[in-house]
Coordinates of C-alpha atoms in Angstrom, one line a residue:
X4 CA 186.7 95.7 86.6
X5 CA 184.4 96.4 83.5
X6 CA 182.3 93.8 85.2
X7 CA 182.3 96.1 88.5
X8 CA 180.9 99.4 86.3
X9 CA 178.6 97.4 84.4
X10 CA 177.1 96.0 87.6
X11 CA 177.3 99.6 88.9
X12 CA 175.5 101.1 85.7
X13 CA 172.7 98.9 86.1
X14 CA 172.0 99.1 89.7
X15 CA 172.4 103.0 89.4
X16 CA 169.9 102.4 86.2
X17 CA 167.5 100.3 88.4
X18 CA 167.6 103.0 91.2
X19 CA 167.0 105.7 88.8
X20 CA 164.0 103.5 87.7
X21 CA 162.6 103.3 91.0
X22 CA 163.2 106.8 92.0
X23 CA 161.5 107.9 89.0
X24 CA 158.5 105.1 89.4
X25 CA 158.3 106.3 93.4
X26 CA 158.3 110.3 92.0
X27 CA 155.3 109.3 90.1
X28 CA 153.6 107.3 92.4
X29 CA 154.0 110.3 94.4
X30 CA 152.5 112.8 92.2
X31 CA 149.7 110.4 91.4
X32 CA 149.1 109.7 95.1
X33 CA 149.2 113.9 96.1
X34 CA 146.6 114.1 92.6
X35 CA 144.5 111.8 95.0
X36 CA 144.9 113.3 97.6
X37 CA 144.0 117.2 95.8
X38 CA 140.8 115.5 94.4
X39 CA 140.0 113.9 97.6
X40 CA 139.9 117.4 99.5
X41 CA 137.9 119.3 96.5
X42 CA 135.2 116.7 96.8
X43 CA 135.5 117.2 100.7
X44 CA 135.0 120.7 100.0
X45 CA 132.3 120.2 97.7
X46 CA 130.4 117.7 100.0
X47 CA 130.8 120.4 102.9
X48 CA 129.2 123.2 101.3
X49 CA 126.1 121.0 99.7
X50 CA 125.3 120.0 103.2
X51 CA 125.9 123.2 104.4
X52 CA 123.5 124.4 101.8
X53 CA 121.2 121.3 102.7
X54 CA 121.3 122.5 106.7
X55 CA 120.2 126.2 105.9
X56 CA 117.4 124.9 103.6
X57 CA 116.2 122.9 106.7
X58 CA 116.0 125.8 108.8
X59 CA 114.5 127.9 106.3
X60 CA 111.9 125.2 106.3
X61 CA 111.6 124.6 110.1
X62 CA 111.3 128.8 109.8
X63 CA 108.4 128.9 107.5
X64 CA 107.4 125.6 109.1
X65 CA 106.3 127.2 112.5
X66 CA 105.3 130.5 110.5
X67 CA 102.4 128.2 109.2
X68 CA 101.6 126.7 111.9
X69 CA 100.8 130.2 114.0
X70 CA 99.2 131.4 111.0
X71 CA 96.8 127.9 111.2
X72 CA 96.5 128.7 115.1
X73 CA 95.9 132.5 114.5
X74 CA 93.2 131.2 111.8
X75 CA 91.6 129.1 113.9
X76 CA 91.0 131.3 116.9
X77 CA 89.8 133.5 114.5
X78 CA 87.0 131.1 113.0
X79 CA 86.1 130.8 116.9
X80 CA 85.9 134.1 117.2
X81 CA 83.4 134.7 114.0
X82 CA 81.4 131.8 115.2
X83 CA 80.8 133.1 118.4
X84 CA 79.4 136.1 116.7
X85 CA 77.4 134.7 114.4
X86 CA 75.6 132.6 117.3
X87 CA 75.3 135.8 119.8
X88 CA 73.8 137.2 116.9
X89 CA 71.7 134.8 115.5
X90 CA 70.3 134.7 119.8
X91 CA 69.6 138.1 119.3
X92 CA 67.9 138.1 116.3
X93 CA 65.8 135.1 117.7
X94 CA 64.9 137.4 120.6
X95 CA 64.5 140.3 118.7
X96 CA 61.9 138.4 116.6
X97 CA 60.2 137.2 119.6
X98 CA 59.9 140.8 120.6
X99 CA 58.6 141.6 117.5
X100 CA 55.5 138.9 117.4
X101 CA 54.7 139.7 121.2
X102 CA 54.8 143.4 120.1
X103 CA 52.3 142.4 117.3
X104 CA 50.4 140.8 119.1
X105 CA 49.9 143.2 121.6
X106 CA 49.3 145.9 119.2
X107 CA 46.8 143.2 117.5
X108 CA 44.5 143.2 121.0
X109 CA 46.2 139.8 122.3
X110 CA 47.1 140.3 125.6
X111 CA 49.5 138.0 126.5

């Protein structure tokens, strides 16, 4: 019979081994799996942070771009001006010589 409890010792040993091997296997593998979910977390809010920089962008993107358009019309706008008026002062100076002329005795 001693031979009987001996073998019972050690396989009751050899489970208690295992059990407590498996318990730590656990708590290593549920470690992994706690790391593994703050890094998911992590990784969600940078590219969350990443996708509101993008539209921020895109925002003050197309903000340019009708400023540019805005700018441009503009420019038209002052050209057109300066050649109306630069027509107008041509005539006006035409006006002005025929005038002289006139008064000069030229008739014309």
């Amino acid at each position: 019979m001693p031979h009987t409890q001996y073998v019972s010792l050690f396989l009751f040993v050899s489970c208690s081994t295992e059990l407590r091997k498996a318990q730590k296997r656990v708590r290593v593998l549920k470690q992994q799996v706690e790391t593994s979910e703050e890094k998911t977390t992590t990784a969600h809010h940078y590219l969350a942070s990443i996708v509101a920089l993008a539209e921020k962008t895109t925002q003050e993107r197309d903000q340019l771009v009708y400023m540019a358009s805005s700018l441009k019309q503009d420019k038209q706008g002052v050209i057109t001006r300066v050649v109306e008026g630069t027509l107008r002062l041509g005539k006006l100076q035409e006006k002005v010589k025929v005038g002289r002329l006139k008064h000069a005795g030229f008739d014309l």
